[in-house]
């Protein structure tokens, strides 16, 4: 990355580079790097190539992102040559600025190209002490991250230096953090203490056992109390959104201290207090009248409930948490119901006029003037209504490329505001569009093809159950003894009674799919307690593709079992539909599809009969 410089150590004093350090504030390497870079460009324009190289080098070493989580060895060693390291070793001795001194010393520690073929331990010690001094300078309750980054790096280096036997450097870091906690304990709206405690818990956890030994329990309990006090103080923040972040973080820290202390009951209570923060956050949404306040509040209560469930999983169920979950669940349902008044309906790309008179006339002509048998076969096989799976997938991919709304998670809710499905979260985007498009077409065909054709058939025929007997004669799709149920369901759907048709046909369809699988030698029940497979599991069986096409199986999934589709099997069989919901045009399409499946076994026979005529 760097050109090979020709500068020497003496050139640094010549250009008085340390003046930039004293004149820059805040004292962070990224700010030093910017100033060094500006200086380098100025010297380049003036024609002083040597100065340009000096300040470019300084800009480069201060621009390196010293990730406190890792040792950025490869990144640093690739930018430094054997010529640079001796200069840095001499340079670090006279640097007074803690931030710059820490940076140079850390680089020297990281680089393995040392004359003694070992890392310069002394440089690591210098880096730790300098990072602590820099952290003190950068302490700021509004911006705690800079201080925290220096503390984390100091803690990491101290652990490397001390090894298993010594505790000198780690003790220095812990002493600094202990002092910081004392100084900021009574200050509101800060997270310096929290971030410093996280360094103790994450980077120096094992060290605390070595250094505190018998006092560790009282030490951890004391800091748990301070974290709890900070969580309470967090509620006083003028911005309650920020207050939530602070409260949650401090409750997590409190819980972790109790875990270190071995106080399991106190750890559990701290976790419960953490969950209650989201309850408070939900209340604030309503009190502050946030946009879509009830919907927002319901979402926050759901998070609180999930937290409490995790607590039950970790510490076993207790009566108090179980009762609290029930209380919050009731409150969430109330919020969801109230949220329905806040919803604004937005039309996304659907046509303004769902009716298609031309298609309706096509359907009517297809069945007009025919016998009942010929009319039903024409209705089923005279016009292709089942979409091709590959076409659906291709169309969905085009939608993904055309619309950006799929990046936004969307909640699919019922009439009471309850979440039935969530889409737009990445891996489910393609299927979401596939089900969305398929559901649209099914509704369109149900309204513009199936319904008008059925009306025409009913207008021409005085229908009775026995008129449908030709459907069930030696029908491999319909098990013996199920014919009357199919007959009543198909007749009801033909006559427009989709309430009765759905309740009769959906369970029978589920049984028929298991039936045809058994006929082909496939298992449709569990081991042990031999429960029959549910419809959702049946439709996911690869064995089913030996009997039904991939197009038909996907169509059935969209209609019956997918939460992003119509999900009729679950919605209807669990009693979740109101009466008006049975007028959904997709339900007419489902009736047509069941008739199709019933007639497929005898389709070739009907074709042959018509050819003979």
Coordinates of C-alpha atoms in Angstrom, one line a residue:
X1 CA 0.0 0.0 0.0
X2 CA 2.8 2.4 0.9
X3 CA 5.6 3.4 -1.4
X4 CA 9.1 2.7 -0.1
X5 CA 10.1 5.8 1.8
X6 CA 13.6 7.3 1.9
X7 CA 13.0 9.3 5.1
X8 CA 15.1 8.8 8.2
X9 CA 14.4 9.3 11.9
X10 CA 15.9 12.8 11.9
X11 CA 13.4 13.9 9.3
X12 CA 10.6 13.7 11.8
X13 CA 12.1 16.3 14.1
X14 CA 12.9 18.4 11.0
X15 CA 9.2 18.7 10.1
X16 CA 7.8 19.1 13.7
X17 CA 5.1 16.6 13.2
X18 CA 4.1 16.6 16.9
X19 CA 2.7 20.1 16.6
X20 CA -0.3 18.4 14.8
X21 CA -0.9 16.2 17.8
X22 CA -1.0 19.1 20.3
X23 CA -3.3 21.2 18.0
X24 CA -5.9 18.4 17.2
X25 CA -8.9 17.8 19.3
X26 CA -10.5 15.3 20.0
X27 CA -7.3 13.4 20.4
X28 CA -8.1 10.4 18.3
X29 CA -5.9 8.7 15.7
X30 CA -8.6 9.1 13.0
X31 CA -8.3 12.9 13.5
X32 CA -4.6 12.8 13.5
X33 CA -4.7 10.8 10.2
X34 CA -6.8 13.4 8.6
X35 CA -4.5 16.3 9.6
X36 CA -1.4 14.3 8.6
X37 CA -3.0 13.6 5.2
X38 CA -3.8 17.3 4.6
X39 CA -0.2 18.2 5.5
X40 CA 1.1 15.5 3.1
X41 CA -0.9 16.9 0.2
X42 CA 0.3 20.4 1.0
X43 CA 3.9 19.3 0.8
X44 CA 3.2 17.4 -2.4
X45 CA 1.9 20.6 -4.0
X46 CA 4.9 22.6 -2.8
X47 CA 7.3 20.0 -4.3
X48 CA 8.8 18.7 -1.0
X49 CA 8.7 15.0 -1.7
X50 CA 10.5 14.0 1.5
X51 CA 8.0 15.8 3.7
X52 CA 5.2 14.3 1.6
X53 CA 6.5 10.8 2.4
X54 CA 6.9 11.5 6.1
X55 CA 3.4 12.8 6.6
X56 CA 1.8 10.1 4.3
X57 CA 3.5 7.5 6.5
X58 CA 2.1 9.1 9.6
X59 CA -1.3 9.4 8.1
X60 CA -1.2 5.7 7.1
X61 CA -0.3 4.3 10.5
X62 CA -2.9 6.4 12.3
X63 CA -5.6 5.4 9.8
X64 CA -5.3 1.7 10.6
X65 CA -8.5 0.4 12.2
X66 CA -7.2 -1.2 15.4
X67 CA -10.2 -3.5 16.0
X68 CA -10.3 -4.1 19.7
X69 CA -11.9 -7.5 19.0
X70 CA -8.9 -8.9 17.0
X71 CA -5.2 -8.5 16.5
X72 CA -5.0 -6.8 13.1
X73 CA -1.7 -8.3 12.3
X74 CA -1.9 -9.0 8.6
X75 CA -3.3 -5.6 7.9
X76 CA -0.5 -3.8 9.7
X77 CA 2.4 -6.0 8.7
X78 CA 1.5 -5.7 5.0
X79 CA 1.9 -1.9 5.2
X80 CA 5.2 -1.8 7.1
X81 CA 8.7 -2.6 5.8
X82 CA 11.8 -3.5 7.7
X83 CA 12.9 0.1 7.2
X84 CA 9.9 1.4 9.1
X85 CA 10.2 -0.6 12.3
X86 CA 13.5 0.8 13.6
X87 CA 12.3 4.3 13.0
X88 CA 9.1 3.6 15.0
X89 CA 11.1 2.0 17.8
X90 CA 13.1 5.2 18.2
X91 CA 10.1 7.5 17.6
X92 CA 7.9 6.0 20.3
X93 CA 10.4 6.9 23.1
X94 CA 9.8 10.6 22.7
X95 CA 6.1 10.7 22.0
X96 CA 4.2 12.4 24.8
X97 CA 0.7 12.1 23.3
X98 CA -0.9 9.0 24.9
X99 CA -3.1 8.2 21.8
X100 CA -0.2 8.4 19.4
X101 CA 2.2 6.6 21.8
X102 CA -0.4 3.7 22.2
X103 CA -0.8 3.4 18.4
X104 CA 3.0 3.2 17.7
X105 CA 3.7 0.9 20.6
X106 CA 0.8 -1.4 19.6
X107 CA 2.1 -1.6 16.1
X108 CA 5.5 -2.6 17.3
X109 CA 4.0 -5.2 19.5
X110 CA 1.9 -6.7 16.7
X111 CA 4.7 -6.8 14.1
X112 CA 6.7 -10.1 14.4
X113 CA 9.8 -8.8 12.6
X114 CA 11.8 -8.1 15.7
X115 CA 15.6 -8.5 16.0
X116 CA 15.2 -10.9 18.9
X117 CA 12.6 -12.9 16.9
X118 CA 10.1 -12.3 19.6
X119 CA 7.4 -9.8 20.2
X120 CA 8.7 -6.7 22.2
X121 CA 6.9 -7.2 25.5
X122 CA 8.0 -3.8 26.6
X123 CA 6.1 -2.2 23.8
X124 CA 3.0 -4.0 24.8
X125 CA 3.3 -2.6 28.3
X126 CA 3.8 0.9 26.9
X127 CA 0.7 0.4 24.8
X128 CA -1.4 -0.7 27.8
X129 CA -0.4 2.3 29.9
X130 CA -0.8 4.7 27.0
X131 CA -4.3 3.3 26.1
X132 CA -5.4 3.8 29.7
X133 CA -4.2 7.4 29.6
X134 CA -5.8 8.0 26.2
X135 CA -9.1 6.4 27.5
X136 CA -9.1 8.9 30.4
X137 CA -8.7 11.8 28.0
X138 CA -11.5 10.5 25.8
X139 CA -14.0 9.9 28.6
X140 CA -17.2 11.4 27.5
X141 CA -20.7 10.4 28.7
X142 CA -22.3 11.4 25.4
X143 CA -19.7 9.3 23.4
X144 CA -18.4 6.4 25.4
X145 CA -17.3 4.2 22.5
X146 CA -13.9 5.9 22.0
X147 CA -13.0 5.4 25.7
X148 CA -14.3 1.8 25.6
X149 CA -12.3 0.9 22.5
X150 CA -9.0 1.9 24.3
X151 CA -10.0 0.0 27.4
X152 CA -10.8 -3.2 25.5
X153 CA -7.5 -3.1 23.7
X154 CA -5.6 -2.4 26.9
X155 CA -7.4 -5.4 28.5
X156 CA -6.5 -7.7 25.6
X157 CA -2.8 -6.7 25.6
X158 CA -2.6 -6.9 29.4
X159 CA -3.8 -10.5 29.2
X160 CA -1.2 -11.4 26.6
X161 CA 1.6 -9.7 28.7
X162 CA 0.7 -11.3 32.0
X163 CA 0.2 -14.8 30.8
X164 CA -0.9 -17.3 33.4
X165 CA 1.4 -16.3 36.2
X166 CA 1.5 -12.5 36.4
X167 CA -1.4 -10.1 37.1
X168 CA 0.4 -6.8 37.0
X169 CA -0.9 -5.3 33.8
X170 CA -4.4 -6.7 34.1
X171 CA -4.6 -5.3 37.6
X172 CA -3.7 -1.8 36.2
X173 CA -6.6 -2.1 33.7
X174 CA -9.0 -3.3 36.5
X175 CA -7.9 -0.5 38.8
X176 CA -8.6 2.1 36.1
X177 CA -12.1 0.7 35.5
X178 CA -12.8 0.6 39.3
X179 CA -11.8 4.3 39.5
X180 CA -13.9 5.2 36.5
X181 CA -17.0 3.5 38.1
X182 CA -16.5 5.5 41.3
X183 CA -16.2 8.8 39.3
X184 CA -19.3 8.3 37.2
X185 CA -21.6 6.3 39.6
X186 CA -23.9 9.2 40.5
X187 CA -24.0 10.7 36.9
X188 CA -27.2 10.3 34.9
X189 CA -27.6 9.4 31.2
X190 CA -24.2 7.9 30.7
X191 CA -22.9 4.4 29.6
X192 CA -19.2 4.8 30.4
X193 CA -19.8 2.6 33.5
X194 CA -21.8 0.1 31.6
X195 CA -19.2 -0.3 28.7
X196 CA -16.3 -0.5 31.3
X197 CA -18.2 -3.2 33.2
X198 CA -18.6 -5.1 29.9
X199 CA -14.8 -5.0 29.5
X200 CA -14.5 -6.6 32.9
X201 CA -17.1 -9.3 32.1
X202 CA -16.0 -10.1 28.6
X203 CA -12.3 -9.4 28.3
X204 CA -11.1 -9.8 32.0
X205 CA -13.6 -12.3 33.3
X206 CA -10.9 -15.0 34.0
X207 CA -8.6 -12.3 35.3
X208 CA -11.1 -11.3 38.0
X209 CA -11.0 -14.8 39.4
X210 CA -7.2 -14.6 39.7
X211 CA -7.1 -11.1 41.0
X212 CA -10.2 -10.8 43.2
X213 CA -10.1 -14.5 44.4
X214 CA -12.1 -14.7 47.7
X215 CA -13.6 -11.2 47.3
X216 CA -15.0 -11.9 43.8
X217 CA -18.6 -12.6 45.0
X218 CA -18.8 -9.3 47.0
X219 CA -17.1 -7.5 44.2
X220 CA -19.6 -8.8 41.6
X221 CA -22.6 -8.2 43.9
X222 CA -21.5 -4.6 44.5
X223 CA -21.2 -3.9 40.8
X224 CA -24.6 -5.6 40.2
X225 CA -26.2 -3.1 42.6
X226 CA -24.5 -0.2 40.8
X227 CA -25.8 -1.6 37.4
X228 CA -29.3 -1.9 38.8
X229 CA -29.2 1.7 40.1
X230 CA -28.0 2.8 36.7
X231 CA -31.0 1.0 35.1
X232 CA -33.4 2.8 37.3
X233 CA -31.7 6.2 36.6
X234 CA -32.1 5.4 32.9
X235 CA -35.8 6.0 33.1
X236 CA -35.1 9.7 33.7
X237 CA -33.6 10.2 30.3
X238 CA -35.6 12.9 28.3
X239 CA -35.5 10.6 25.3
X240 CA -37.3 7.4 26.3
X241 CA -36.0 5.5 23.3
X242 CA -32.5 6.0 24.4
X243 CA -33.6 5.3 28.0
X244 CA -34.7 1.8 26.9
X245 CA -31.3 1.0 25.4
X246 CA -29.6 2.1 28.6
X247 CA -32.0 0.2 30.9
X248 CA -31.7 -3.0 28.9
X249 CA -28.0 -2.9 28.7
X250 CA -27.6 -2.2 32.5
X251 CA -30.1 -5.0 33.3
X252 CA -28.0 -7.4 31.2
X253 CA -24.9 -6.3 32.9
X254 CA -26.5 -6.7 36.3
X255 CA -27.6 -10.2 35.4
X256 CA -24.1 -11.1 34.3
X257 CA -22.6 -9.9 37.6
X258 CA -25.0 -12.1 39.5
X259 CA -24.0 -15.0 37.3
X260 CA -20.3 -14.3 38.1
X261 CA -21.2 -14.1 41.8
X262 CA -23.1 -17.4 41.6
X263 CA -26.4 -15.9 42.7
X264 CA -28.8 -17.6 40.4
X265 CA -32.0 -16.2 41.9
X266 CA -30.8 -12.6 41.7
X267 CA -29.7 -13.3 38.1
X268 CA -33.2 -14.5 37.3
X269 CA -34.8 -11.4 38.9
X270 CA -32.4 -9.1 36.9
X271 CA -33.5 -10.8 33.7
X272 CA -37.1 -10.3 34.6
X273 CA -36.5 -6.6 35.3
X274 CA -34.9 -6.5 31.8
X275 CA -38.1 -8.0 30.2
X276 CA -40.2 -5.4 32.1
X277 CA -38.3 -2.6 30.4
X278 CA -40.0 -3.6 27.2
X279 CA -43.4 -3.4 29.0
X280 CA -42.5 0.1 30.1
X281 CA -41.5 0.9 26.5
X282 CA -44.8 -0.4 25.2
X283 CA -46.6 1.9 27.7
X284 CA -44.6 4.9 26.4
X285 CA -45.7 4.3 22.9
X286 CA -49.4 4.7 23.9
X287 CA -48.8 7.6 26.4
X288 CA -46.7 9.5 23.9
X289 CA -49.1 8.7 21.0
X290 CA -46.4 7.4 18.7
X291 CA -47.6 6.8 15.1
X292 CA -49.5 3.4 15.0
X293 CA -49.1 3.5 18.8
X294 CA -51.1 0.4 19.6
X295 CA -49.4 -1.7 16.9
X296 CA -46.0 -0.5 18.2
X297 CA -47.0 -1.2 21.8
X298 CA -48.1 -4.7 20.9
X299 CA -44.8 -5.4 19.2
X300 CA -42.9 -4.3 22.2
X301 CA -45.0 -6.5 24.5
X302 CA -44.3 -9.4 22.2
X303 CA -40.6 -8.9 22.8
X304 CA -41.2 -8.8 26.6
X305 CA -43.1 -12.1 26.4
X306 CA -40.3 -13.7 24.4
X307 CA -37.8 -12.5 27.0
X308 CA -39.9 -14.0 29.8
X309 CA -40.2 -17.3 27.9
X310 CA -36.4 -17.5 27.6
X311 CA -36.2 -16.9 31.3
X312 CA -38.5 -19.8 31.9
X313 CA -36.4 -22.0 29.6
X314 CA -33.2 -21.0 31.5
X315 CA -34.4 -21.1 35.0
X316 CA -37.4 -23.4 34.7
X317 CA -41.0 -22.3 34.8
X318 CA -42.3 -20.5 37.9
X319 CA -45.8 -19.4 38.7
X320 CA -44.9 -15.7 38.7
X321 CA -43.4 -15.7 35.2
X322 CA -46.1 -17.9 33.8
X323 CA -48.8 -15.6 35.3
X324 CA -47.0 -12.5 34.0
X325 CA -46.7 -14.0 30.5
X326 CA -50.5 -14.5 30.5
X327 CA -51.2 -11.0 31.7
X328 CA -49.0 -9.5 29.0
X329 CA -50.5 -11.8 26.3
X330 CA -53.9 -10.4 27.2
X331 CA -52.6 -6.9 27.1
X332 CA -51.0 -7.5 23.7
X333 CA -54.2 -8.9 22.2
X334 CA -56.0 -5.8 23.4
X335 CA -53.4 -3.6 21.8
X336 CA -53.6 -5.6 18.6
X337 CA -57.4 -5.2 18.5
X338 CA -57.1 -1.4 19.0
X339 CA -54.4 -1.2 16.4
X340 CA -56.9 -2.1 13.6
X341 CA -58.3 1.4 13.8
X342 CA -54.8 2.8 13.0
X343 CA -54.3 0.7 9.8
X344 CA -54.2 2.6 6.5
X345 CA -54.9 0.3 3.5
X346 CA -52.3 0.7 0.7
X347 CA -52.8 -0.8 -2.7
X348 CA -49.6 -2.2 -4.1
X349 CA -49.8 -2.9 -7.8
X350 CA -53.2 -4.7 -7.9
X351 CA -55.7 -3.7 -10.6
X352 CA -58.5 -1.3 -9.7
X353 CA -61.1 -3.5 -11.4
X354 CA -60.9 -7.1 -10.3
X355 CA -63.9 -8.1 -12.6
X356 CA -63.2 -9.4 -16.1
X357 CA -66.5 -9.6 -18.0
X358 CA -64.7 -11.2 -21.0
X359 CA -63.4 -14.1 -19.0
X360 CA -66.8 -14.5 -17.3
X361 CA -68.4 -14.9 -20.8
X362 CA -65.7 -17.4 -21.8
X363 CA -66.5 -19.5 -18.7
X364 CA -70.3 -19.4 -19.3
X365 CA -69.9 -20.4 -23.0
X366 CA -67.7 -23.3 -21.9
X367 CA -70.5 -25.0 -19.9
X368 CA -73.6 -23.6 -21.6
X369 CA -76.1 -26.1 -23.2
X370 CA -74.2 -29.2 -22.0
X371 CA -75.3 -32.1 -19.8
X372 CA -74.2 -31.9 -16.2
X373 CA -71.4 -34.4 -16.7
X374 CA -70.0 -32.7 -19.8
X375 CA -70.4 -29.3 -18.2
X376 CA -68.4 -30.3 -15.1
X377 CA -65.7 -32.0 -17.2
X378 CA -65.5 -28.9 -19.4
X379 CA -65.3 -26.6 -16.4
X380 CA -62.4 -28.6 -15.1
X381 CA -60.4 -29.5 -18.2
X382 CA -61.7 -27.0 -20.8
X383 CA -59.4 -24.1 -19.6
X384 CA -56.1 -24.4 -17.8
X385 CA -56.4 -22.8 -14.3
X386 CA -53.4 -24.4 -12.6
X387 CA -50.4 -22.2 -13.0
X388 CA -47.0 -23.6 -13.9
X389 CA -44.6 -23.6 -10.9
X390 CA -41.6 -22.5 -13.0
X391 CA -43.5 -19.6 -14.4
X392 CA -44.7 -18.5 -11.0
X393 CA -41.1 -18.6 -9.7
X394 CA -39.8 -16.7 -12.7
X395 CA -42.5 -14.0 -12.3
X396 CA -41.7 -13.7 -8.6
X397 CA -38.0 -13.2 -9.4
X398 CA -38.9 -10.4 -11.8
X399 CA -41.0 -8.8 -9.0
X400 CA -38.1 -8.9 -6.6
X401 CA -35.9 -7.1 -9.2
X402 CA -38.6 -4.5 -10.0
X403 CA -39.8 -3.6 -6.5
X404 CA -37.7 -2.5 -3.5
X405 CA -40.5 -3.0 -0.9
X406 CA -39.3 -6.6 -0.3
X407 CA -36.5 -5.2 1.8
X408 CA -39.1 -4.1 4.4
X409 CA -40.4 -6.8 6.8
X410 CA -44.2 -6.9 6.6
X411 CA -46.6 -8.3 9.2
X412 CA -49.6 -10.2 7.8
X413 CA -52.4 -9.7 10.3
X414 CA -56.0 -11.0 10.8
X415 CA -59.1 -9.0 11.6
X416 CA -58.1 -8.7 15.2
X417 CA -54.7 -7.4 14.5
X418 CA -52.9 -10.7 15.4
X419 CA -49.7 -11.5 13.4
X420 CA -50.3 -14.4 11.1
X421 CA -47.1 -14.3 9.2
X422 CA -44.0 -12.1 8.7
X423 CA -42.4 -11.6 5.2
X424 CA -39.7 -9.5 3.7
X425 CA -36.9 -10.8 5.9
X426 CA -34.5 -12.0 3.2
X427 CA -34.7 -15.7 2.6
X428 CA -38.5 -15.8 2.4
X429 CA -38.8 -12.9 -0.2
X430 CA -39.0 -15.2 -3.3
X431 CA -41.7 -17.5 -1.8
X432 CA -43.6 -14.5 -0.5
X433 CA -44.0 -13.2 -4.0
X434 CA -44.8 -16.6 -5.4
X435 CA -47.6 -17.1 -2.9
X436 CA -48.8 -13.5 -3.3
X437 CA -49.0 -13.8 -7.1
X438 CA -50.6 -17.2 -7.0
X439 CA -53.2 -16.1 -4.4
X440 CA -54.1 -13.2 -6.7
X441 CA -54.6 -15.4 -9.7
X442 CA -56.6 -18.0 -7.7
X443 CA -58.9 -15.2 -6.6
X444 CA -59.2 -13.8 -10.1
X445 CA -60.1 -17.2 -11.6
X446 CA -62.4 -18.0 -8.7
X447 CA -64.4 -14.8 -9.4
X448 CA -64.2 -14.6 -13.2
X449 CA -64.3 -18.2 -14.2
X450 CA -65.4 -20.7 -11.5
X451 CA -68.3 -18.6 -10.1
X452 CA -70.0 -17.6 -13.4
X453 CA -69.6 -21.2 -14.8
X454 CA -71.2 -22.7 -11.7
X455 CA -74.0 -20.1 -11.8
X456 CA -74.6 -21.1 -15.5
X457 CA -74.7 -24.8 -14.7
X458 CA -77.1 -24.3 -11.8
X459 CA -79.4 -22.2 -14.0
X460 CA -79.7 -25.1 -16.5
X461 CA -79.9 -28.1 -14.2
X462 CA -82.1 -29.1 -11.2
X463 CA -79.3 -30.5 -9.2
X464 CA -79.5 -33.5 -6.8
X465 CA -76.9 -35.5 -5.0
X466 CA -77.4 -38.6 -7.1
X467 CA -76.6 -36.5 -10.2
X468 CA -73.0 -36.5 -9.1
X469 CA -72.7 -40.3 -8.8
X470 CA -70.7 -40.6 -12.0
X471 CA -67.8 -38.8 -10.2
X472 CA -67.4 -41.5 -7.5
X473 CA -67.7 -44.6 -9.6
X474 CA -64.5 -46.6 -9.0
X475 CA -62.6 -43.4 -8.2
X476 CA -59.1 -44.1 -6.8
X477 CA -58.9 -40.6 -5.3
X478 CA -62.0 -41.1 -3.1
X479 CA -61.8 -43.9 -0.4
X480 CA -64.8 -46.1 0.0
X481 CA -67.3 -44.7 2.5
X482 CA -66.3 -41.1 1.7
X483 CA -68.5 -40.7 -1.4
X484 CA -71.5 -39.1 0.4
X485 CA -69.3 -36.5 2.0
X486 CA -67.7 -35.6 -1.3
X487 CA -71.1 -35.5 -3.0
X488 CA -72.6 -33.1 -0.4
X489 CA -69.5 -30.9 -0.5
X490 CA -69.2 -30.7 -4.3
X491 CA -72.9 -30.0 -4.7
X492 CA -72.8 -27.3 -2.0
X493 CA -69.9 -25.6 -3.8
X494 CA -71.6 -25.8 -7.2
X495 CA -74.6 -24.1 -5.7
X496 CA -72.6 -21.4 -4.1
X497 CA -72.7 -22.6 -0.5
X498 CA -69.0 -22.4 0.1
X499 CA -69.4 -22.5 3.9
X500 CA -70.7 -26.0 3.8
X501 CA -68.4 -27.0 0.9
X502 CA -65.3 -25.9 2.7
X503 CA -66.2 -27.6 6.0
X504 CA -66.9 -30.9 4.2
X505 CA -64.3 -31.0 1.5
X506 CA -61.1 -29.8 3.1
X507 CA -60.9 -32.6 5.7
X508 CA -61.8 -35.1 3.0
X509 CA -59.2 -33.8 0.7
X510 CA -56.6 -34.2 3.4
X511 CA -57.7 -37.8 3.9
X512 CA -57.6 -38.5 0.1
X513 CA -54.0 -37.3 -0.2
X514 CA -53.0 -39.7 2.5
X515 CA -55.1 -42.4 0.8
X516 CA -53.3 -42.1 -2.6
X517 CA -49.9 -42.1 -0.9
X518 CA -50.8 -45.4 0.8
X519 CA -52.0 -46.8 -2.5
X520 CA -48.6 -46.1 -3.8
X521 CA -46.8 -47.8 -0.9
X522 CA -45.8 -44.7 1.1
X523 CA -46.1 -44.2 4.9
X524 CA -48.4 -41.5 6.1
X525 CA -48.1 -41.9 9.9
X526 CA -45.6 -41.4 12.7
X527 CA -43.7 -44.1 14.6
X528 CA -44.6 -44.9 18.2
X529 CA -47.8 -43.0 18.7
X530 CA -48.9 -43.5 15.1
X531 CA -50.7 -40.2 14.4
X532 CA -51.6 -39.6 10.8
X533 CA -49.6 -36.9 9.0
X534 CA -51.3 -33.5 8.9
X535 CA -52.0 -31.9 5.6
X536 CA -49.0 -29.6 5.9
X537 CA -46.6 -32.5 6.3
X538 CA -48.3 -34.5 3.5
X539 CA -47.8 -31.6 1.1
X540 CA -44.2 -31.4 1.9
X541 CA -43.5 -35.1 1.2
X542 CA -41.4 -35.7 -1.9
X543 CA -43.3 -39.0 -2.4
X544 CA -46.4 -37.0 -3.3
X545 CA -44.8 -35.8 -6.5
X546 CA -45.1 -39.4 -7.8
X547 CA -48.9 -38.9 -7.9
X548 CA -49.5 -35.1 -8.2
X549 CA -47.5 -32.6 -10.3
X550 CA -45.3 -30.0 -8.7
X551 CA -47.7 -27.3 -10.1
X552 CA -50.7 -28.9 -8.3
X553 CA -48.8 -29.4 -5.0
X554 CA -47.7 -25.8 -4.9
X555 CA -51.3 -24.7 -5.7
X556 CA -52.6 -26.8 -2.8
X557 CA -50.0 -25.4 -0.4
X558 CA -50.9 -21.8 -1.3
X559 CA -54.6 -22.5 -0.8
X560 CA -54.5 -24.6 2.3
X561 CA -51.4 -24.5 4.5
X562 CA -49.2 -21.5 3.8
X563 CA -49.5 -18.5 6.1
X564 CA -48.5 -16.2 3.2
X565 CA -51.2 -17.8 1.0
X566 CA -54.9 -18.3 1.8
X567 CA -54.1 -20.9 4.6
X568 CA -57.8 -22.2 4.4
X569 CA -57.1 -25.5 6.1
X570 CA -55.8 -23.9 9.3
X571 CA -58.0 -20.8 9.3
X572 CA -61.3 -22.7 8.7
X573 CA -60.6 -25.9 10.6
X574 CA -59.6 -24.0 13.7
X575 CA -62.7 -21.8 13.5
X576 CA -60.9 -18.6 12.7
X577 CA -63.2 -17.5 9.8
X578 CA -66.1 -15.2 10.1
X579 CA -69.1 -15.8 7.8
X580 CA -68.2 -13.1 5.4
X581 CA -64.7 -14.6 4.8
X582 CA -66.2 -17.6 3.2
X583 CA -67.0 -15.4 0.2
X584 CA -63.3 -15.1 -0.7
X585 CA -63.0 -15.9 -4.4
X586 CA -60.0 -18.1 -3.6
X587 CA -62.4 -20.5 -1.9
X588 CA -64.4 -20.9 -5.1
X589 CA -61.1 -21.8 -6.8
X590 CA -60.3 -24.4 -4.1
X591 CA -63.7 -26.0 -4.7
X592 CA -62.8 -26.1 -8.4
X593 CA -59.4 -27.7 -7.7
X594 CA -61.0 -30.4 -5.5
X595 CA -63.4 -31.2 -8.3
X596 CA -60.5 -31.4 -10.7
X597 CA -58.7 -33.9 -8.4
X598 CA -61.9 -36.0 -8.2
X599 CA -62.3 -36.0 -12.0
X600 CA -58.7 -36.7 -13.0
X601 CA -58.9 -40.5 -12.6
X602 CA -61.8 -40.7 -15.1
X603 CA -60.7 -37.9 -17.4
X604 CA -59.3 -40.2 -20.2
X605 CA -62.6 -42.3 -20.1
X606 CA -64.6 -39.1 -20.6
X607 CA -62.4 -38.0 -23.5
X608 CA -62.8 -41.4 -25.2
X609 CA -66.6 -41.3 -24.7
X610 CA -66.7 -37.9 -26.5
X611 CA -64.5 -39.1 -29.3
X612 CA -66.9 -42.0 -29.9
X613 CA -69.8 -39.6 -30.2

